[in-house]
CSV table of C-alpha atoms in Angstrom, one decimal:
chain,number,residue,atom,x,y,z
L,1,MET,CA,-191.2,10.9,-90.6
L,2,GLY,CA,-193.0,9.1,-88.0
L,3,ASP,CA,-196.6,9.5,-89.3
L,4,LYS,CA,-195.5,8.5,-92.7
L,5,GLY,CA,-194.6,5.3,-91.6
L,6,GLY,CA,-190.8,5.9,-90.8
L,7,LYS,CA,-189.2,5.6,-87.4
L,8,ASN,CA,-189.2,8.3,-85.1
L,9,ASP,CA,-185.9,9.9,-83.3
L,10,MET,CA,-186.4,7.6,-80.0
L,11,GLU,CA,-186.5,4.7,-82.1
L,12,ARG,CA,-183.6,5.4,-84.0
L,13,VAL,CA,-181.5,6.2,-81.0
L,14,GLY,CA,-182.6,2.7,-79.2
L,15,LEU,CA,-184.3,4.3,-76.0
L,16,PHE,CA,-187.7,3.7,-74.7
L,17,GLN,CA,-188.2,7.0,-73.4
L,18,GLU,CA,-186.2,10.4,-73.2
L,19,MET,CA,-183.7,10.5,-70.5
L,20,THR,CA,-184.4,13.4,-67.5
L,21,TYR,CA,-182.0,15.9,-66.9
L,22,VAL,CA,-180.2,16.5,-63.4
L,23,THR,CA,-178.7,19.9,-63.8
L,24,ILE,CA,-181.6,21.9,-64.6
L,25,GLY,CA,-181.6,25.5,-63.0
L,26,ASP,CA,-178.0,25.0,-61.9
L,27,LYS,CA,-175.5,28.1,-62.1
L,28,TYR,CA,-172.8,27.9,-64.9
L,29,ARG,CA,-169.3,27.3,-63.7
L,30,ALA,CA,-166.4,27.8,-65.8
L,31,ALA,CA,-163.9,24.8,-66.2
L,32,GLY,CA,-161.3,24.6,-63.5
L,33,THR,CA,-163.2,26.8,-61.0
L,34,GLY,CA,-165.1,24.0,-59.0
L,35,VAL,CA,-163.6,22.9,-55.9
L,36,PHE,CA,-163.0,19.1,-55.6
L,37,ASN,CA,-164.3,17.6,-52.0
L,38,GLU,CA,-164.5,20.8,-50.2
L,39,PRO,CA,-165.6,19.6,-46.9
L,40,ALA,CA,-162.3,17.9,-46.7
L,41,GLY,CA,-160.7,21.1,-45.9
L,42,LYS,CA,-162.8,22.4,-43.3
L,43,GLY,CA,-162.3,22.0,-39.6
L,44,LYS,CA,-159.2,20.6,-37.8
L,45,GLN,CA,-157.0,18.6,-39.7
L,46,MET,CA,-154.7,15.4,-38.6
L,47,LEU,CA,-151.3,16.7,-37.9
L,48,PRO,CA,-148.6,14.0,-37.8
L,49,GLY,CA,-145.5,14.7,-35.6
L,50,GLY,CA,-143.0,14.4,-38.5
L,51,SER,CA,-140.1,11.9,-39.1
L,52,LYS,CA,-137.2,11.6,-36.7
L,53,GLU,CA,-133.6,10.7,-37.5
L,54,ARG,CA,-131.7,8.1,-35.5
L,55,SER,CA,-129.1,9.8,-33.2
L,56,ALA,CA,-127.3,9.2,-30.0
L,57,LYS,CA,-130.6,10.4,-27.9
L,58,GLN,CA,-133.7,8.1,-27.7
L,59,ASP,CA,-135.2,10.2,-30.6
L,60,GLY,CA,-136.1,8.3,-33.4
L,61,TYR,CA,-137.4,5.2,-31.5
L,62,PHE,CA,-140.7,3.8,-30.7
L,63,ALA,CA,-139.9,3.3,-26.7
L,64,GLU,CA,-139.2,6.4,-24.5
L,65,LYS,CA,-136.6,4.7,-22.8
L,66,TYR,CA,-133.9,2.5,-24.1
L,67,GLY,CA,-134.0,-1.1,-22.6
L,68,ARG,CA,-130.9,-2.9,-21.7
L,69,VAL,CA,-130.3,-6.7,-21.9
L,70,MET,CA,-127.9,-7.3,-18.9
L,71,GLU,CA,-129.7,-4.8,-16.6
L,72,GLY,CA,-129.3,-5.8,-12.8
L,73,GLU,CA,-126.8,-8.8,-13.9
L,74,ALA,CA,-123.6,-9.1,-11.5
L,75,TYR,CA,-120.3,-8.0,-12.7
L,76,SER,CA,-118.1,-10.9,-13.9
L,77,ASP,CA,-114.0,-10.6,-14.1
L,78,PRO,CA,-113.0,-12.6,-17.5
L,79,VAL,CA,-109.5,-12.9,-16.1
L,80,LYS,CA,-110.9,-14.5,-13.0
L,81,LEU,CA,-112.9,-16.8,-15.2
L,82,ARG,CA,-109.9,-18.1,-17.2
L,83,ARG,CA,-107.8,-18.8,-14.3
L,84,ARG,CA,-110.7,-20.8,-13.1
L,85,HIS,CA,-110.9,-23.0,-16.3
L,86,ARG,CA,-106.9,-23.4,-16.3
L,87,MET,CA,-107.2,-24.9,-12.6
L,88,ALA,CA,-110.1,-27.2,-13.6
L,89,GLU,CA,-108.2,-28.5,-16.6
L,90,ALA,CA,-105.0,-29.1,-14.6
L,91,LYS,CA,-106.8,-31.3,-11.9
L,92,LYS,CA,-107.5,-33.8,-14.9
L,93,ASN,CA,-104.0,-34.8,-15.4
L,94,ILE,CA,-103.0,-38.0,-13.9
L,95,SER,CA,-99.1,-37.5,-14.1
L,96,LYS,CA,-96.7,-35.0,-14.7
L,97,ALA,CA,-96.9,-32.7,-18.1
L,98,PHE,CA,-96.5,-34.9,-21.1
L,99,LEU,CA,-93.0,-34.2,-22.9
L,100,PRO,CA,-92.3,-35.4,-26.2
L,101,THR,CA,-89.2,-37.5,-27.2
L,102,ASN,CA,-86.0,-36.0,-28.0
L,103,GLY,CA,-85.4,-35.1,-31.7
L,104,LYS,CA,-82.9,-36.6,-34.3
L,105,LYS,CA,-79.2,-36.5,-34.0
L,106,ALA,CA,-77.2,-35.1,-36.6
L,107,MET,CA,-73.7,-36.9,-37.5
L,108,ASN,CA,-70.7,-34.8,-36.2
L,109,GLY,CA,-68.4,-36.3,-39.1
L,110,LEU,CA,-67.5,-39.0,-41.5
L,111,GLY,CA,-66.6,-42.7,-40.0
L,112,THR,CA,-68.3,-42.1,-36.8
L,113,PHE,CA,-71.5,-43.9,-35.4
L,114,PHE,CA,-72.8,-40.8,-33.5
L,115,GLY,CA,-76.5,-40.3,-34.2
L,116,THR,CA,-76.9,-43.9,-36.0
L,117,LEU,CA,-79.9,-46.2,-35.0
L,118,GLY,CA,-77.6,-49.3,-34.5
L,119,GLY,CA,-74.8,-47.7,-32.6
L,120,ASN,CA,-71.2,-48.5,-32.9
L,121,VAL,CA,-69.8,-51.5,-34.7
L,122,PRO,CA,-66.8,-53.1,-33.5
L,123,ALA,CA,-63.5,-53.2,-35.6
L,124,PHE,CA,-63.4,-55.8,-38.6
L,125,SER,CA,-60.6,-58.6,-38.1
L,126,PRO,CA,-58.1,-58.6,-41.1
L,127,VAL,CA,-57.4,-62.5,-40.4
L,128,SER,CA,-59.0,-64.5,-43.2
L,129,LYS,CA,-61.2,-67.5,-42.2
L,130,GLY,CA,-60.7,-70.8,-43.2
L,131,LYS,CA,-62.7,-72.4,-46.2
L,132,GLY,CA,-64.9,-75.4,-45.9
L,133,SER,CA,-65.4,-77.9,-48.3
L,134,GLY,CA,-66.8,-76.6,-51.2
L,135,LYS,CA,-68.1,-77.8,-54.4
L,136,ASN,CA,-66.5,-77.4,-58.0
L,137,PRO,CA,-68.9,-75.5,-60.0
L,138,LEU,CA,-69.8,-76.9,-63.4
L,139,LYS,CA,-69.3,-75.7,-66.5
L,140,ASN,CA,-71.1,-73.3,-68.5
L,141,VAL,CA,-73.4,-74.2,-71.6
L,142,LEU,CA,-71.3,-74.8,-74.5
L,143,THR,CA,-72.9,-74.0,-78.0
L,144,ASN,CA,-71.9,-74.5,-81.3
L,145,PRO,CA,-70.9,-71.5,-83.2
L,146,GLY,CA,-73.1,-70.8,-86.5
L,147,LYS,CA,-71.9,-72.3,-89.6
L,148,ARG,CA,-71.1,-69.9,-92.3
L,149,GLY,CA,-72.7,-69.7,-95.5
L,150,THR,CA,-76.3,-68.1,-96.8
L,151,GLY,CA,-78.4,-71.3,-96.5
L,152,TYR,CA,-79.9,-71.1,-100.1
L,153,GLY,CA,-79.2,-74.1,-101.8
L,154,TYR,CA,-77.1,-75.9,-99.0
L,155,ILE,CA,-78.1,-78.3,-96.6
L,156,SER,CA,-77.2,-79.0,-92.8
L,157,VAL,CA,-76.7,-75.0,-92.7
L,158,THR,CA,-80.1,-74.5,-90.7
L,159,LEU,CA,-80.7,-74.7,-87.2
L,160,GLY,CA,-83.5,-77.5,-87.7
L,161,LYS,CA,-83.0,-80.9,-89.6
L,162,TYR,CA,-83.3,-80.6,-93.2
L,163,PRO,CA,-86.6,-82.2,-94.2
L,164,ASN,CA,-86.8,-85.1,-96.2
L,165,ASN,CA,-88.5,-85.4,-99.6
L,166,LEU,CA,-92.0,-87.1,-99.6
L,167,PRO,CA,-93.7,-88.4,-102.6
L,168,ASP,CA,-96.9,-86.2,-103.6
L,169,PRO,CA,-99.4,-87.7,-106.2
L,170,TYR,CA,-101.0,-85.7,-108.6
L,171,ASP,CA,-104.6,-86.6,-107.7
L,172,ASN,CA,-103.9,-87.1,-104.1
L,173,ASP,CA,-107.3,-85.5,-103.1
L,174,LYS,CA,-109.4,-87.5,-105.5
L,175,GLN,CA,-107.8,-90.6,-103.9
L,176,ILE,CA,-108.7,-89.3,-100.3
L,177,PHE,CA,-112.1,-88.6,-101.2
L,178,ARG,CA,-112.6,-91.8,-103.0
L,179,LYS,CA,-111.4,-93.6,-99.7
L,180,GLU,CA,-113.6,-91.6,-97.6
L,181,VAL,CA,-116.6,-92.4,-99.6
L,182,SER,CA,-115.7,-96.3,-99.8
L,183,GLN,CA,-115.3,-96.2,-95.9
L,184,HIS,CA,-118.6,-94.7,-95.5
L,185,LYS,CA,-120.4,-97.0,-97.7
L,186,SER,CA,-118.8,-100.0,-96.0
L,187,GLN,CA,-120.3,-98.8,-92.7
L,188,MET,CA,-123.9,-98.5,-94.2
L,189,LYS,CA,-126.2,-101.6,-93.4
L,190,ALA,CA,-129.1,-100.6,-96.0
L,191,GLY,CA,-129.9,-98.1,-98.7
L,192,ALA,CA,-131.0,-94.5,-98.2
L,193,PHE,CA,-133.6,-93.6,-95.6
L,194,HIS,CA,-137.1,-92.7,-97.5
L,195,LEU,CA,-140.1,-91.2,-95.5
L,196,ASN,CA,-143.6,-92.9,-95.9
L,197,MET,CA,-145.4,-89.7,-96.3
L,198,HIS,CA,-144.8,-86.9,-98.9
L,199,PRO,CA,-144.1,-83.6,-97.5
L,200,THR,CA,-146.1,-80.6,-98.3
L,201,ASP,CA,-145.3,-77.0,-98.5
L,202,TYR,CA,-148.1,-75.1,-96.7
L,203,PHE,CA,-151.6,-77.0,-97.2
L,204,ASP,CA,-152.8,-80.2,-98.3
L,205,ASN,CA,-153.0,-81.0,-102.0
L,206,ASN,CA,-156.1,-80.5,-104.2
L,207,PRO,CA,-158.3,-83.3,-104.1
L,208,TYR,CA,-160.2,-82.2,-107.3
L,209,ARG,CA,-156.9,-82.0,-109.2
L,210,SER,CA,-156.1,-84.7,-111.9
L,211,ASP,CA,-153.1,-85.1,-114.1
L,212,LYS,CA,-155.2,-87.6,-116.5
L,213,PRO,CA,-156.3,-86.1,-119.6
L,214,LEU,CA,-160.1,-85.5,-120.0
L,215,PRO,CA,-162.4,-87.3,-122.0
L,216,PRO,CA,-163.6,-85.8,-125.6
L,217,VAL,CA,-166.9,-83.4,-125.2
L,218,ARG,CA,-169.7,-85.3,-126.3
L,219,LYS,CA,-172.3,-82.9,-128.4
L,220,SER,CA,-176.1,-83.3,-128.3
L,221,ALA,CA,-178.3,-83.7,-131.2
L,222,GLY,CA,-179.4,-80.3,-131.0
L,223,ASP,CA,-175.8,-79.1,-131.0
L,224,VAL,CA,-175.1,-81.0,-134.3
L,225,THR,CA,-177.9,-79.4,-136.3
L,226,LYS,CA,-176.8,-75.9,-135.5
L,227,LYS,CA,-174.6,-74.3,-137.9
L,228,ASP,CA,-171.1,-73.2,-136.4
L,229,GLY,CA,-170.6,-70.1,-138.6
L,230,LEU,CA,-172.6,-67.7,-136.6
L,231,PRO,CA,-170.8,-64.3,-135.8
L,232,PRO,CA,-169.4,-63.9,-132.7
L,233,PHE,CA,-170.9,-62.1,-129.5
L,234,LYS,CA,-170.3,-58.5,-129.1
L,235,PRO,CA,-171.1,-56.8,-125.8
L,236,SER,CA,-173.6,-53.6,-126.1
L,237,ASN,CA,-171.6,-50.3,-126.4
L,238,PRO,CA,-170.4,-49.0,-123.0
L,239,GLY,CA,-172.2,-46.0,-121.6
L,240,LYS,CA,-171.8,-42.3,-122.8
L,241,LEU,CA,-170.5,-39.5,-121.1
L,242,LEU,CA,-172.5,-36.4,-120.9
L,243,ALA,CA,-171.1,-33.5,-122.7
L,244,GLY,CA,-172.2,-30.6,-124.7
L,245,MET,CA,-174.3,-32.7,-127.2
L,246,LYS,CA,-176.3,-34.4,-124.3
L,247,ALA,CA,-175.7,-37.9,-125.9
L,248,GLY,CA,-175.2,-39.7,-122.2
L,249,THR,CA,-179.1,-39.5,-121.6
L,250,PHE,CA,-181.7,-42.3,-121.7
L,251,ASP,CA,-184.1,-39.9,-123.1
L,252,PRO,CA,-183.6,-37.3,-125.9
L,253,TYR,CA,-182.8,-33.9,-124.5
L,254,PRO,CA,-185.9,-31.5,-124.6
L,255,SER,CA,-185.6,-28.6,-126.8
L,256,HIS,CA,-185.8,-25.3,-125.2
L,257,SER,CA,-189.0,-23.5,-126.0
L,258,ALA,CA,-188.7,-19.7,-126.7
L,259,ASP,CA,-190.2,-17.4,-124.0
L,260,ALA,CA,-191.0,-13.8,-124.5
L,261,TYR,CA,-188.9,-11.3,-122.6
L,262,GLY,CA,-190.5,-9.6,-119.8
L,263,ILE,CA,-191.1,-9.3,-116.0
L,264,LYS,CA,-192.7,-12.3,-114.7
L,265,TYR,CA,-193.6,-11.0,-111.1
L,266,ARG,CA,-194.8,-7.4,-110.7
L,267,ARG,CA,-194.7,-5.8,-107.5
L,268,PRO,CA,-197.6,-4.1,-106.3
L,269,VAL,CA,-197.7,-0.4,-105.3
L,270,HIS,CA,-199.2,1.6,-102.6
L,271,VAL,CA,-199.7,-1.5,-100.3
L,272,VAL,CA,-201.5,-0.4,-97.2
L,273,ASN,CA,-202.8,-2.2,-94.2
L,274,LYS,CA,-206.3,-2.1,-92.6
L,275,THR,CA,-205.5,1.6,-91.1
L,276,GLY,CA,-204.5,2.8,-94.3
L,277,ARG,CA,-200.9,3.1,-93.7
L,278,THR,CA,-198.0,1.7,-95.7
L,279,PHE,CA,-197.2,-1.7,-94.3
L,280,MET,CA,-193.8,-1.7,-92.4
L,281,PRO,CA,-192.3,-4.9,-90.6
L,282,SER,CA,-191.8,-5.5,-87.0
L,283,GLN,CA,-189.0,-3.7,-85.6
L,284,GLY,CA,-186.0,-5.5,-84.4
L,285,PRO,CA,-183.8,-5.4,-81.3
L,286,LYS,CA,-182.9,-1.6,-80.4
L,287,SER,CA,-179.3,-0.5,-79.7
L,288,THR,CA,-177.9,2.0,-77.3
L,289,PRO,CA,-175.7,4.8,-78.5
L,290,CYS,CA,-172.1,3.8,-78.2
L,291,ASN,CA,-168.9,6.4,-77.8
L,292,SER,CA,-166.2,6.1,-79.9
L,293,ILE,CA,-162.8,5.1,-78.0
L,294,VAL,CA,-161.1,8.5,-79.2
L,295,ASN,CA,-164.0,10.0,-77.6
L,296,GLN,CA,-163.6,8.2,-74.3
L,297,ASN,CA,-159.9,8.7,-74.1
L,298,VAL,CA,-160.1,12.6,-74.8
L,299,VAL,CA,-163.1,12.6,-71.8
L,300,ARG,CA,-160.6,10.8,-69.5
L,301,SER,CA,-157.7,13.2,-70.1
L,302,VAL,CA,-159.9,16.1,-69.4
L,303,ASN,CA,-161.3,14.6,-66.3
L,304,ILE,CA,-157.8,13.7,-65.0
L,305,THR,CA,-156.4,17.2,-65.8
L,306,ASN,CA,-159.3,18.8,-63.6
L,307,TYR,CA,-158.7,16.4,-60.9
L,308,ARG,CA,-155.1,17.3,-60.6
L,309,SER,CA,-155.8,21.1,-61.0
L,310,VAL,CA,-158.3,20.9,-58.0
L,311,THR,CA,-155.9,18.8,-55.8
L,312,VAL,CA,-153.2,21.3,-56.4
L,313,LEU,CA,-155.5,24.4,-55.5
């Protein structure tokens, strides 16, 4: 295939040279018979002492001897310490011990003053005291009793005074308005106040605007000789849209020439280079073979199984 201009096997795989083999001449070993890390099981191994449980003995602790916190300290009697504390507190008292006041007393019966705050009260004398000069009190307020009757259609029955009848002209409001207007005009000294400038809305007035009528238009001598019965001016037709009839172009659409059906370009046959071989383009970038994800997972599971079997052995 390579002699005829195609690619050889190495170029198809994507490698520059054939890879060498490491296991040439090795003896065949069945799967699962190999030993993993064989030198690790030879010679003297490390033997730990094992775990100890905590008990009343020193076993299970890191220190060989139990260290006490108060080792070598003098003995202290707690009862003796409490007595010394009470004696020191008693020396701080200036006088005798404080005694609270007596509690409240309860009454021993009705009509007695035992247990009261005021104490005994002397007996009241039945002799009446003489009256001094007193003023006679005034009479109470006297009101007129309510008058009988419903009040509708009767006078002098209500609490207030009956209102008097006052005249009420028909056009009283107009008369009041006229009176106010005449009073206002009498107080004016002159006429209404007028500004000496005309107010504008937003901008100044247009100086070129005039309300006067324009004079008649004068015709020249040449205009008089011309006829006024000419047809009106018409603009040119608007642009046409491009459609199937091709009417929107400036130039007429060219007619399609009839071409004979045939192959315009013929590819040459048996094109060879200087050496006489078929021309092949330059090779592109090469790629290495890739394992599929399924194959990788299978190989990984097999390796893990072999490692566990070796570890158990």
